Short mmCIF file of C-alpha atoms in Angstrom, two decimals:
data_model
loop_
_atom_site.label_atom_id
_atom_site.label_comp_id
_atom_site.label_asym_id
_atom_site.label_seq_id
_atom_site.Cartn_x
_atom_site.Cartn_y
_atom_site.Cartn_z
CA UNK Z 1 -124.89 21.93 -52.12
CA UNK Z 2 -121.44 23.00 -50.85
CA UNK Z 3 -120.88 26.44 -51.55
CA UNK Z 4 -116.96 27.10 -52.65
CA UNK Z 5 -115.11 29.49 -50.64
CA UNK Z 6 -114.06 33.07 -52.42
CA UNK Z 7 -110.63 32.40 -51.54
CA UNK Z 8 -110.06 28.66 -53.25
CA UNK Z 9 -109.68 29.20 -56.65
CA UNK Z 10 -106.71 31.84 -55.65
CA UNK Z 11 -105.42 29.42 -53.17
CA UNK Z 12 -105.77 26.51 -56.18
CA UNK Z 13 -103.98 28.39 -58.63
CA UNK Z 14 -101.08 29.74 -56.34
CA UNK Z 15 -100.69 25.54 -55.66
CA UNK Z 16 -100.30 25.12 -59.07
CA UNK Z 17 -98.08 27.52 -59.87
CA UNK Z 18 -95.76 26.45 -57.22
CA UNK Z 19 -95.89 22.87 -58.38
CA UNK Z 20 -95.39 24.06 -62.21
CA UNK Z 21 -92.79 26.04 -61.10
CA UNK Z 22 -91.21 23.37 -58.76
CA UNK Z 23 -91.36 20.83 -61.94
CA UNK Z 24 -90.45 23.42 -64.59
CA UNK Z 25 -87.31 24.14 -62.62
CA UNK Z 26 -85.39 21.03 -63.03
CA UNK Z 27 -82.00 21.74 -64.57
CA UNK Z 28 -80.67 18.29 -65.30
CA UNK Z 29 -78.18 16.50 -68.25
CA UNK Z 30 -77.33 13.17 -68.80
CA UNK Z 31 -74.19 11.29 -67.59
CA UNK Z 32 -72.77 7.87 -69.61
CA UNK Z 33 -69.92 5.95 -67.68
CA UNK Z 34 -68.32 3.19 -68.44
CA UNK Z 35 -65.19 0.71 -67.79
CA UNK Z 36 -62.56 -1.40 -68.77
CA UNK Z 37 -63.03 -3.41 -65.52
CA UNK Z 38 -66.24 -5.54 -64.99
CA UNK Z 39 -68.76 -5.21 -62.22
CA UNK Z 40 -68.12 -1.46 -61.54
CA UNK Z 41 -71.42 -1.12 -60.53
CA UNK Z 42 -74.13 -3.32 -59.58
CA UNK Z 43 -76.69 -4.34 -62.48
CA UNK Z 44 -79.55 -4.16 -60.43
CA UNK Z 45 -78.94 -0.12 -60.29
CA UNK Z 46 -81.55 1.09 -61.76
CA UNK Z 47 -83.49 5.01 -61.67
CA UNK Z 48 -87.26 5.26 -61.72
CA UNK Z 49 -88.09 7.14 -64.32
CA UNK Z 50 -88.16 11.37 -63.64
CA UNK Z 51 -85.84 10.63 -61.09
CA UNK Z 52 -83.16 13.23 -60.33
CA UNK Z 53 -79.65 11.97 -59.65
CA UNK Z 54 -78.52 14.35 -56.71
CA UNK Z 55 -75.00 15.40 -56.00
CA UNK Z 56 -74.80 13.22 -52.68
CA UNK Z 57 -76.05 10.28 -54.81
CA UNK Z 58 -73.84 11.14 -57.28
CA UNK Z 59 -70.60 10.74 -55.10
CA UNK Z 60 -71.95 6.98 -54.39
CA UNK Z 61 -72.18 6.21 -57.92
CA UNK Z 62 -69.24 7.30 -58.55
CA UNK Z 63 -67.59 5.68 -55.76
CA UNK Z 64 -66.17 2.84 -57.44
CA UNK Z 65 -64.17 4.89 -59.76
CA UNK Z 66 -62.26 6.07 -57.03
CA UNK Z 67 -61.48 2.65 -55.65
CA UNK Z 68 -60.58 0.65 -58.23
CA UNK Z 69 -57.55 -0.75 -59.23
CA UNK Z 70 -56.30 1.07 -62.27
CA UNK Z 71 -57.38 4.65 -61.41
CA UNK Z 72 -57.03 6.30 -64.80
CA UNK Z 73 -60.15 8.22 -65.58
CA UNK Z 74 -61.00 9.96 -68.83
CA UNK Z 75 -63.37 13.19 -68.22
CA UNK Z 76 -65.59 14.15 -71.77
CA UNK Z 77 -66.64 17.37 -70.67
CA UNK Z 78 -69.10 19.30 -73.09
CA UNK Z 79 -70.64 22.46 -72.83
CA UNK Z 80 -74.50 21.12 -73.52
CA UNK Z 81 -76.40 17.84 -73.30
CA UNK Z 82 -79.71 16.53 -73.18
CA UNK Z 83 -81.17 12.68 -72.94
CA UNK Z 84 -83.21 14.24 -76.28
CA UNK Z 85 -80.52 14.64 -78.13
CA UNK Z 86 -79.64 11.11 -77.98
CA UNK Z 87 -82.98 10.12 -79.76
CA UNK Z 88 -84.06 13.18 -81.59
CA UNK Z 89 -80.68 13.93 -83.75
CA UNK Z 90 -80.55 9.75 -84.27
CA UNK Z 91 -84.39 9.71 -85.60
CA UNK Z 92 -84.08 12.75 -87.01
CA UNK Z 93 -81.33 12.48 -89.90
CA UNK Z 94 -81.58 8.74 -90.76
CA UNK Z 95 -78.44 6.89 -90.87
CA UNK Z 96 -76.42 9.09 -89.63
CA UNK Z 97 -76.24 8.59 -85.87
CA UNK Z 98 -74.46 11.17 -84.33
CA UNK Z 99 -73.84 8.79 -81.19
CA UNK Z 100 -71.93 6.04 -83.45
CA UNK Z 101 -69.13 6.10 -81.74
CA UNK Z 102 -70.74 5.92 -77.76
CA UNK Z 103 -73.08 3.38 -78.31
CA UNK Z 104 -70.83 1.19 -79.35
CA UNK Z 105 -68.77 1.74 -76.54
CA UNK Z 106 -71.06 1.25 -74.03
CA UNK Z 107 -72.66 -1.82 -75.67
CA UNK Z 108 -68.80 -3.29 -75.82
CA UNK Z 109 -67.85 -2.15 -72.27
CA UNK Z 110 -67.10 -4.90 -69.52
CA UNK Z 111 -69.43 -2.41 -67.28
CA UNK Z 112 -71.21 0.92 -67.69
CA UNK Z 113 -74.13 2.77 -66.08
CA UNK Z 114 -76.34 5.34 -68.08
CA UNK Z 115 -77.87 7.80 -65.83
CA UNK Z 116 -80.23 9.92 -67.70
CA UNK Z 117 -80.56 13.35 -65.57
CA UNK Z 118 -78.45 14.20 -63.26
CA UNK Z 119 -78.70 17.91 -61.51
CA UNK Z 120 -76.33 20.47 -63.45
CA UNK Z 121 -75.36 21.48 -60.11
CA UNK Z 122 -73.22 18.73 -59.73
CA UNK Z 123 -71.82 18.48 -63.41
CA UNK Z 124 -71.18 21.94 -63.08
CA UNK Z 125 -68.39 21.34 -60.03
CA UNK Z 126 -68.07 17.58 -61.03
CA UNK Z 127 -63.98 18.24 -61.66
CA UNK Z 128 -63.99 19.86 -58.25
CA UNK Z 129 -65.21 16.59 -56.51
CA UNK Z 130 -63.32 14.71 -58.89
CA UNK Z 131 -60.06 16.33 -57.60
CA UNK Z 132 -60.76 16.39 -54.06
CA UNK Z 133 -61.60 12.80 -54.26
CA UNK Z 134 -58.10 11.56 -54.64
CA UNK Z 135 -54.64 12.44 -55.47
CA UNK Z 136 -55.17 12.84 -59.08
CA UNK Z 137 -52.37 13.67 -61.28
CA UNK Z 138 -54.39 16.33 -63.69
CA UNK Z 139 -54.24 16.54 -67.44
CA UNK Z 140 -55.73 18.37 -69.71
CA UNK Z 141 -56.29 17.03 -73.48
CA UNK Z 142 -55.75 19.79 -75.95
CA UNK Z 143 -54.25 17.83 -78.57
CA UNK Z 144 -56.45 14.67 -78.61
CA UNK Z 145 -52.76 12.71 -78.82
CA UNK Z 146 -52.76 10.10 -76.01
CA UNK Z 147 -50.20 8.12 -77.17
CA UNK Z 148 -47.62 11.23 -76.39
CA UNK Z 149 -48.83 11.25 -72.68
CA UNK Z 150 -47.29 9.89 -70.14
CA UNK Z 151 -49.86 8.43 -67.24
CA UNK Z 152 -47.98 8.36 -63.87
CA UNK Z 153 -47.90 4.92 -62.53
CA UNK Z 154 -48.53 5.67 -58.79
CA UNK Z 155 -50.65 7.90 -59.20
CA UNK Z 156 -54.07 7.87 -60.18
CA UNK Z 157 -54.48 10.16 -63.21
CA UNK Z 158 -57.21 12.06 -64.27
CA UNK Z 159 -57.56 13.06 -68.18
CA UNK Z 160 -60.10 16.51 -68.62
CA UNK Z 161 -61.04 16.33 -72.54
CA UNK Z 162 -62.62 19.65 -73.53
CA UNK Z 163 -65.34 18.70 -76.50
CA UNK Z 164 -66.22 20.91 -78.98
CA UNK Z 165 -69.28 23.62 -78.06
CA UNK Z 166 -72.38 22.70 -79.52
CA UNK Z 167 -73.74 26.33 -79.88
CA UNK Z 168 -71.86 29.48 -80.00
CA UNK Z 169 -72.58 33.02 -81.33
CA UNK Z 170 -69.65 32.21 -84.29
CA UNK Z 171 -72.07 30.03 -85.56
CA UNK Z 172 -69.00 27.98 -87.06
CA UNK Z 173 -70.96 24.30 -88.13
CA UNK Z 174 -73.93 23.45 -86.85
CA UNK Z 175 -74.99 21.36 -83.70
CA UNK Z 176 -75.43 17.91 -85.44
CA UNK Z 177 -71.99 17.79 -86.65
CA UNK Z 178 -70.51 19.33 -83.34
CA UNK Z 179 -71.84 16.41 -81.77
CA UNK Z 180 -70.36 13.88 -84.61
CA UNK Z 181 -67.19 15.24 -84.46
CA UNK Z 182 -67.21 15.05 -80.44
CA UNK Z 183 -67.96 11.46 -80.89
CA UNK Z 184 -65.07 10.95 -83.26
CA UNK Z 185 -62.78 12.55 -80.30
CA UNK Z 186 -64.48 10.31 -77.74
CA UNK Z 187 -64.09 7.33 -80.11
CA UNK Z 188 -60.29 8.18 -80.79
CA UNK Z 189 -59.14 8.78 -77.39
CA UNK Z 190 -60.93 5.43 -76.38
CA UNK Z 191 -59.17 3.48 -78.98
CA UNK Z 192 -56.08 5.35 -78.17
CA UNK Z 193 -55.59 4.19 -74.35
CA UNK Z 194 -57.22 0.34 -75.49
CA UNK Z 195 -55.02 0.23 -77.81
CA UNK Z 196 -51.78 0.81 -74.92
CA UNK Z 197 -53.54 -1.91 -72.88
CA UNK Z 198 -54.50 0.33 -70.02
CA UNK Z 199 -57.90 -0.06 -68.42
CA UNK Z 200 -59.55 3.39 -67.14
CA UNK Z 201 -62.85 4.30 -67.14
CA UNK Z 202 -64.71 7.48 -68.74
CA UNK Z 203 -67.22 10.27 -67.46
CA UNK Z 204 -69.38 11.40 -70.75
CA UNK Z 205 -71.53 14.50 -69.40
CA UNK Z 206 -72.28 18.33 -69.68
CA UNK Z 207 -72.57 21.26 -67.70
CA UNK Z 208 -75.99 22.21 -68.48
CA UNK Z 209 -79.17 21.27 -70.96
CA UNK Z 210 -79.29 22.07 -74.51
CA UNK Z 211 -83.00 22.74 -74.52
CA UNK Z 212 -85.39 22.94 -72.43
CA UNK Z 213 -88.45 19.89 -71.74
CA UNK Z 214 -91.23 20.06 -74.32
CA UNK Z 215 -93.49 19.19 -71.41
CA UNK Z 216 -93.85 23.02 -70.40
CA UNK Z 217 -95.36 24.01 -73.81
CA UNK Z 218 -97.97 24.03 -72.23
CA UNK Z 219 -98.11 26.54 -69.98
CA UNK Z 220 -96.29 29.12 -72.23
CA UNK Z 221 -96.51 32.25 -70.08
CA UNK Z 222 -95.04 30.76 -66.65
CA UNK Z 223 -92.40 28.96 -68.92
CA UNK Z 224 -91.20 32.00 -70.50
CA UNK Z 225 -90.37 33.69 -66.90
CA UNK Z 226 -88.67 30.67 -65.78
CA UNK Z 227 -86.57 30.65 -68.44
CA UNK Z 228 -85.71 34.31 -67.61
CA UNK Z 229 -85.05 33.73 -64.33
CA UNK Z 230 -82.82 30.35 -65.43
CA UNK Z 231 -81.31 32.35 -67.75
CA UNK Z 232 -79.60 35.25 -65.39
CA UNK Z 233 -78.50 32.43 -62.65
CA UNK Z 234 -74.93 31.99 -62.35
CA UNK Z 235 -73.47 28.52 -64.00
CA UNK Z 236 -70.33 29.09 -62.64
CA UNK Z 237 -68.37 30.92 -59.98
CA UNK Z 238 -66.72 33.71 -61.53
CA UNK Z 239 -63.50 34.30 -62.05
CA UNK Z 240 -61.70 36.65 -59.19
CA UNK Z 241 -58.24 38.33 -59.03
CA UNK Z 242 -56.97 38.71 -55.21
CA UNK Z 243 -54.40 41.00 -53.82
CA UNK Z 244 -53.34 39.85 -50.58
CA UNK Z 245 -56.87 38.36 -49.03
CA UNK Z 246 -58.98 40.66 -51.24
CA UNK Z 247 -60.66 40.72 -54.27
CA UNK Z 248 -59.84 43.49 -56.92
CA UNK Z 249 -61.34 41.82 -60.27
CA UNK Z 250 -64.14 40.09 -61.06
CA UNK Z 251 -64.82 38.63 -64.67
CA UNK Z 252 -67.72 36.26 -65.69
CA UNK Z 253 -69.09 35.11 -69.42
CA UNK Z 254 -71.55 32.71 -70.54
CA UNK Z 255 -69.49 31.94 -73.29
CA UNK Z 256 -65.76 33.08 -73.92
CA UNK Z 257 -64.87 32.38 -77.67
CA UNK Z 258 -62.52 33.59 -80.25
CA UNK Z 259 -61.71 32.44 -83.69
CA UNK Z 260 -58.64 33.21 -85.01
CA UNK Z 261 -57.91 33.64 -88.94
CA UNK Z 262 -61.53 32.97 -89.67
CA UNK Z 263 -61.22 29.49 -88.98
CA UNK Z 264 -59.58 28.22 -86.02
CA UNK Z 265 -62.22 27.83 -82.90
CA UNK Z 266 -60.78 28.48 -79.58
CA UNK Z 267 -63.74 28.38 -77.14
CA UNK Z 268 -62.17 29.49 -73.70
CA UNK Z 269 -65.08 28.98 -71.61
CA UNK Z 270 -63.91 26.12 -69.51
CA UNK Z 271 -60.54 26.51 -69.23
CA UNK Z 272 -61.15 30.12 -67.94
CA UNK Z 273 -64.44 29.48 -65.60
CA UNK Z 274 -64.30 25.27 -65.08
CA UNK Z 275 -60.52 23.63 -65.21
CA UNK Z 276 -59.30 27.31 -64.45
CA UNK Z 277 -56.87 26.03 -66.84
CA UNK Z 278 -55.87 30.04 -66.84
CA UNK Z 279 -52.83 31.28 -65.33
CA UNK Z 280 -53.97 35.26 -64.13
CA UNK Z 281 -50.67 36.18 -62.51
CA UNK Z 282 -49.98 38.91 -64.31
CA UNK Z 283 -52.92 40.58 -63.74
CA UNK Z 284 -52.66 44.05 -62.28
CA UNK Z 285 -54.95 45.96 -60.01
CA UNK Z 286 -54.73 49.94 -58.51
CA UNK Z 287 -57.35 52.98 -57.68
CA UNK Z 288 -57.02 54.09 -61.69
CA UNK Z 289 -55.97 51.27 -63.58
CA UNK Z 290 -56.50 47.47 -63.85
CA UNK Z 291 -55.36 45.20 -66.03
CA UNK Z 292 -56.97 41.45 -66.22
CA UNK Z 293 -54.61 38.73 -67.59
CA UNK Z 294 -55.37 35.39 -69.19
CA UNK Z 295 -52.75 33.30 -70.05
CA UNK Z 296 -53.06 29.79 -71.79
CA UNK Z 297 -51.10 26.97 -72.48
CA UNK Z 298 -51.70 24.90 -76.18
CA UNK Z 299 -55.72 26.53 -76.06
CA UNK Z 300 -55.84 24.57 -79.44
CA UNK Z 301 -53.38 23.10 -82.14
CA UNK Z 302 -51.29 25.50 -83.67
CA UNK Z 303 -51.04 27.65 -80.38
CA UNK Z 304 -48.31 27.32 -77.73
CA UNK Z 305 -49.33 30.32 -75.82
CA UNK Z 306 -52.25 33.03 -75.93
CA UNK Z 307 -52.92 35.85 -73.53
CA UNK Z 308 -55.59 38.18 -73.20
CA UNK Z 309 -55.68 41.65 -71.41
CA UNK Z 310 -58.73 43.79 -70.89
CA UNK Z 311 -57.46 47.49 -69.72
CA UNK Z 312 -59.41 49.25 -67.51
CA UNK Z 313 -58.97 52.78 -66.15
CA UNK Z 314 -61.33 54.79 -63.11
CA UNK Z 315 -61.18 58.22 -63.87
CA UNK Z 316 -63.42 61.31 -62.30
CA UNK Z 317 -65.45 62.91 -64.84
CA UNK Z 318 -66.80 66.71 -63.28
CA UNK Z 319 -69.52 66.36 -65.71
CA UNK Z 320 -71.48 63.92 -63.88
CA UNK Z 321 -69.54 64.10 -60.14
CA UNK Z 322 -68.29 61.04 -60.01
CA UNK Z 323 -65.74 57.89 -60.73
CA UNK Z 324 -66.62 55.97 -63.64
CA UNK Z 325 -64.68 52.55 -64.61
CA UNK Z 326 -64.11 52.28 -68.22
CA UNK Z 327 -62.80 49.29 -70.42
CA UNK Z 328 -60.50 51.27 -72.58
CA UNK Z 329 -59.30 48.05 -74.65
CA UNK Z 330 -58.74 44.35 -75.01
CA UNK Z 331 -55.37 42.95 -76.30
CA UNK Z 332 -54.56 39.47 -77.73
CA UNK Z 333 -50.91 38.04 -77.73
CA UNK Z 334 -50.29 34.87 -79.39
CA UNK Z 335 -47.01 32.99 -79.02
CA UNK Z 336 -45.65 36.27 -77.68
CA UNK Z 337 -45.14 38.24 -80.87
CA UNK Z 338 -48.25 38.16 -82.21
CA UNK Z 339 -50.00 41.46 -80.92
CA UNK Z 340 -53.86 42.76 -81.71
CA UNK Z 341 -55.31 45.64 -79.67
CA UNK Z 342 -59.21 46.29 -79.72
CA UNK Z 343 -60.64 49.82 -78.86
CA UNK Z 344 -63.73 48.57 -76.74
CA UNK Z 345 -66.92 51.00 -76.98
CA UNK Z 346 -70.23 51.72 -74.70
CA UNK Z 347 -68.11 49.57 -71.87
CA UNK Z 348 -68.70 51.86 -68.71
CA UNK Z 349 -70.19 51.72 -65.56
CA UNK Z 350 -70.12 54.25 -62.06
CA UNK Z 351 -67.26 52.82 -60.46
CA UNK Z 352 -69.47 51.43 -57.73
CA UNK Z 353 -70.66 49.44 -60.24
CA UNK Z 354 -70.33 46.08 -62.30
CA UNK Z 355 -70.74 46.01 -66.06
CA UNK Z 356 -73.36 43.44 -67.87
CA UNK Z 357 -74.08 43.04 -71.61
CA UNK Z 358 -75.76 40.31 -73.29
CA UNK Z 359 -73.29 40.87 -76.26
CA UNK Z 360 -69.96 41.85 -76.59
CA UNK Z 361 -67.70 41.12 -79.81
CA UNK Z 362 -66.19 42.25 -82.47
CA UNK Z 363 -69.46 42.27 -84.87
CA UNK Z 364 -71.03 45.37 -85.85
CA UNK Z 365 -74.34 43.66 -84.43
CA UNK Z 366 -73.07 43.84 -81.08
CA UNK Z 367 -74.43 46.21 -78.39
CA UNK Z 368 -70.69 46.25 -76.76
CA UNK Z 369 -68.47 46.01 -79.59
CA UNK Z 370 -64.50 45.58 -80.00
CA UNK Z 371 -62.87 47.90 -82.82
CA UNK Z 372 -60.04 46.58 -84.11
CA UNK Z 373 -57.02 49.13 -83.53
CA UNK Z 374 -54.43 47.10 -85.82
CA UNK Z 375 -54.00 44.96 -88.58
CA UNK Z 376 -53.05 42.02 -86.41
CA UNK Z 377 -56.68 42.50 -84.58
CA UNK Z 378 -58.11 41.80 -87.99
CA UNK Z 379 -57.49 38.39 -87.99
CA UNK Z 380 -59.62 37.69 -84.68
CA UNK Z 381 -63.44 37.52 -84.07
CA UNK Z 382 -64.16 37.79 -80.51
CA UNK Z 383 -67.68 36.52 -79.33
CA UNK Z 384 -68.28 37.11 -75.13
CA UNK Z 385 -72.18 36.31 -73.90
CA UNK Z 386 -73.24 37.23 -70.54
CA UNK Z 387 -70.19 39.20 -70.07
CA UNK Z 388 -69.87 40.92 -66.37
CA UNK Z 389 -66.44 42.15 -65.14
CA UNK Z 390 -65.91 44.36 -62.22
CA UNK Z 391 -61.94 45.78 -62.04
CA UNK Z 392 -62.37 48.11 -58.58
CA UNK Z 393 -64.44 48.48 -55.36
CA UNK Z 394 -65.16 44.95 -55.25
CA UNK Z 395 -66.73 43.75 -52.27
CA UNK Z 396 -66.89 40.33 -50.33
CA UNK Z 397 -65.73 38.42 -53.40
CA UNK Z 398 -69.06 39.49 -54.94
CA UNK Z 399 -70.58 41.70 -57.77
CA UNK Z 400 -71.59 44.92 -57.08
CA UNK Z 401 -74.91 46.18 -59.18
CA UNK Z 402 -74.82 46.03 -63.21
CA UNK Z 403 -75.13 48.61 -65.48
CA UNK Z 404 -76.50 47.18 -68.47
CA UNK Z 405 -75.06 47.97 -71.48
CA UNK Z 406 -78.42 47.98 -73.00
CA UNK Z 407 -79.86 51.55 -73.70
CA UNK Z 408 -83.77 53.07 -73.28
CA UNK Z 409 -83.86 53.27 -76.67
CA UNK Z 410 -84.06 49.71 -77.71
CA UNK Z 411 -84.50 48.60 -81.02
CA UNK Z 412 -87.65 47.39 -80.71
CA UNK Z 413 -88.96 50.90 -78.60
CA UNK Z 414 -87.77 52.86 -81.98
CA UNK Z 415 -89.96 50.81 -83.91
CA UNK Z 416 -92.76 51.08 -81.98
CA UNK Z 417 -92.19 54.89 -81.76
CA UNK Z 418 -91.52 54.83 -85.69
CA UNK Z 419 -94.85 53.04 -86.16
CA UNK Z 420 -96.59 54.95 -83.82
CA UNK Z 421 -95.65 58.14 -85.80
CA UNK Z 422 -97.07 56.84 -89.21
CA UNK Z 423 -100.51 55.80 -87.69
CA UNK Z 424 -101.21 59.27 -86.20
CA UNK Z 425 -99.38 60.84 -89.19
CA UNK Z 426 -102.22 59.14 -91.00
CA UNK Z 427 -104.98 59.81 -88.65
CA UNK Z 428 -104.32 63.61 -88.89
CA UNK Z 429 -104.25 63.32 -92.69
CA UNK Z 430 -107.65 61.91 -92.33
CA UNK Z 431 -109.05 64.42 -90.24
CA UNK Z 432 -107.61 67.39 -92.28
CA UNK Z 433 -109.42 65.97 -95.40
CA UNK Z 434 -112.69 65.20 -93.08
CA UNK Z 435 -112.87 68.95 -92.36
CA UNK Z 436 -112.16 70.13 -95.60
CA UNK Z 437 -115.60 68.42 -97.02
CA UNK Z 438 -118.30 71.15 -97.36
CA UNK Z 439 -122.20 70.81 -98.07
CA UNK Z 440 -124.14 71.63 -100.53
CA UNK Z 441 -126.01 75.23 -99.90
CA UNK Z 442 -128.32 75.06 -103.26
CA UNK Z 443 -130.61 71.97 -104.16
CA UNK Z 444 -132.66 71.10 -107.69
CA UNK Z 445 -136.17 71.88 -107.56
CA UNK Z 446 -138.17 69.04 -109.43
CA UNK Z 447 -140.76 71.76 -110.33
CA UNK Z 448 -138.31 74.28 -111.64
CA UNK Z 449 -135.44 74.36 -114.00
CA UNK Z 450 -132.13 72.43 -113.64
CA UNK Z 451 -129.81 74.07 -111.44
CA UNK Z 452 -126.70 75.71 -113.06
CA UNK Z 453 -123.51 76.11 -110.61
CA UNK Z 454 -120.75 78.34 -112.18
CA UNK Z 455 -117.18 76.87 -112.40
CA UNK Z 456 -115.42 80.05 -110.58
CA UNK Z 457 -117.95 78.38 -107.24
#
């Protein structure tokens, strides 16, 4: 019999973790397109299933777009997206198909192609290659009123519709009926331009997966440090601030949400990090203080104008030796009268350094938290995941290394340390009261009378 060498089973399991890993990585949403025009795209185009569309392949499919006659495309950008959530939140709640609205449309369409994963890579810079595909007049929908636009007749226009988030740490409705009420937009808008008798097509996709495959349950462990890994990669370029040819700020967040008057949403996540629908002009930069500007136009109804500052200073501190940047405070201005000023605490870094927290807001459950320094600032909630922002000593365009806003003492290390101090609290109880037992130094004698032990022993 064939002996097995030593060495295999290593060699077997490092092959299977590279394939897990090489499956678990895929990072893929789905797109939906469709057209006013017939035979956009050929009906014998057709995936195999697990297939991943790749950005290359997805320039060819959406070649025709770009060559047909009308040239008005509509661009349904949302924030999250899986080919689950089509089936899952339809089976799961009955009659009430979240997807009312799309299917319809793309059961009514002259021509449409479903493409069920395509790499997030390519969603994430699909208005990129949109824009450099073509001399697209660029419009962004903030009011969902397309009968008020006016589409330029030579040339081709381009329509960016920002949907609603489907999760966000202001936990304002929940994903189901984010996802109804996006189809309700998408269903609006589409009537809207039929209605006007223009033909256009529409690009219905995400920038990255609401969950993750139920096919790595499996393998639990391996899943959880993928996920990890997934997690800290970038999903977009950040944002920079330039003086001259070089970079003086750098700002980045997973998600970049406010809500003002405890009810009005304004999620500024793509406009600041996709569209760069931002204007940052008036965004200052020195050795000792730096100002970052965001300016935007209509962010939602009710809105003409809202800018946001974060203040940062770079002092010398002879306690530790050195410069430390500091995020002294974050302003919001709407419609230019409107004025709320945060005091920002536990945002610091060596100035060498970037900053990183997980959290940053104005809840009290917040690591990084904003502290509202007027009574304009309390009508805002400000929710900021993933933040990183680097104001000085940037180099090549790129972040320098974190400081975490994150202490030693974490939560869960205090309870540990809290529990740890109960259980040998109660082991030395238990020994004291071990050693305080004593034996008996008389005994009865069967033959002899009853023994007799005075109380004062």
């Amino acid at each position: 019999m064939a002996r097995l060498c030593p060495a295999a089973p290593a060699l077997l399991l490092a092959a299977l973790a590279a394939l897990l890993q090489t499956s678990l990585a895929a990072d893929h949403v789905p797109m939906l397109l469709w057209s006013t025009q017939r035979s956009q795209w050929n009906p014998d185009t057709a995936l195999h299933e697990g297939h991943v569309v790749s950005a290359q392949e997805l320039r060819e499919l959406l070649q025709p777009l770009f060559t047909q006659n009308s040239r008005n495309l509509v661009l349904f950008l949302q924030d999250r997206l899986s080919v689950d959530d089509f089936t899952y939140l339809s089976e799961s709640y009955g009659n009430k198909n979240p997807f009312q609205n799309v299917q319809e449309i793309l059961q009514s369409s002259p021509s449409s192609l479903v493409l069920p994963a395509v790499d997030s890579k390519a969603t994430r810079y699909l208005l990129n290659v949109l824009q450099e595909s073509g001399d697209w007049k660029l419009t962004n929908v903030t009011n969902l009123n397309v009968s008020q636009l006016e589409l330029s007749a030579s040339n081709p226009n381009l329509l960016v519709v920002q949907l609603q988030p489907l999760a966000s740490g202001l936990k304002e409705i929940s994903t189901l009926e984010a996802i109804a009420e996006n189809d309700k937009i998408i269903g609006r808008v589409t009537m809207n331009l039929q209605e006007r008798g223009i033909h256009f097509s529409v690009i219905y996709t995400a920038v990255r997966p609401s969950r993750i495959s139920r096919r790595t349950d499996m393998v639990a462990e391996l899943r959880r440090q993928l996920m990890a890994a997934e997690e800290e990669e970038s999903l977009y370029p950040p944002l920079n601030v330039t003086t001259g040819n070089q970079t003086c700020i750098l700002f980045y967040a997973g998600n970049f949400s406010l809500k003002a008057s405890s009810s009005v949403l304004i999620d500024l996540t793509n406009a600041t990090f996709l569209t760069r629908n931002v204007d940052i002009s008036a965004s200052e930069c020195s050795d000792s203080n730096t100002t970052l500007s965001l300016k935007y136009t209509n962010p939602v109804d009710g809105i003409s104008s809202l800018e946001i500052r974060f203040l940062m200073t770079n002092k010398f501190y002879e306690v530790s030796a050195r410069n430390w940047s500091t995020l002294d405070s974050v302003e919001i201005v709407q419609d230019g009268n409107k004025f709320a000023k945060f005091n920002v605490s536990a945002i610091s870094a060596p100035a060498e350094y970037s900053f990183h927290c997980q959290l940053v807001g104005t809840s009290n459950l917040y690591p990084a938290r904003l502290v509202p320094s007027n009574s304009e600032a309390g009508n805002w909630e400000v929710f900021i995941s993933k933040l990183q922002i680097q104001g000085f000593n940037v180099i090549n365009n790129q972040f320098s290394y974190a400081s975490d806003c994150t202490g030693f003492f974490t939560p869960g290390i205090w309870m540990g340390l809290v529990t740890a101090i109960i259980l040998v609290w109660i082991l030395t109880y238990g020994i004291h009261m071990i050693m305080q037992l004593t034996t008996n130094s008389r005994f009865d004698d069967p033959k002899g009378p009853a023994l007799s032990v005075p109380q004062t022993e």
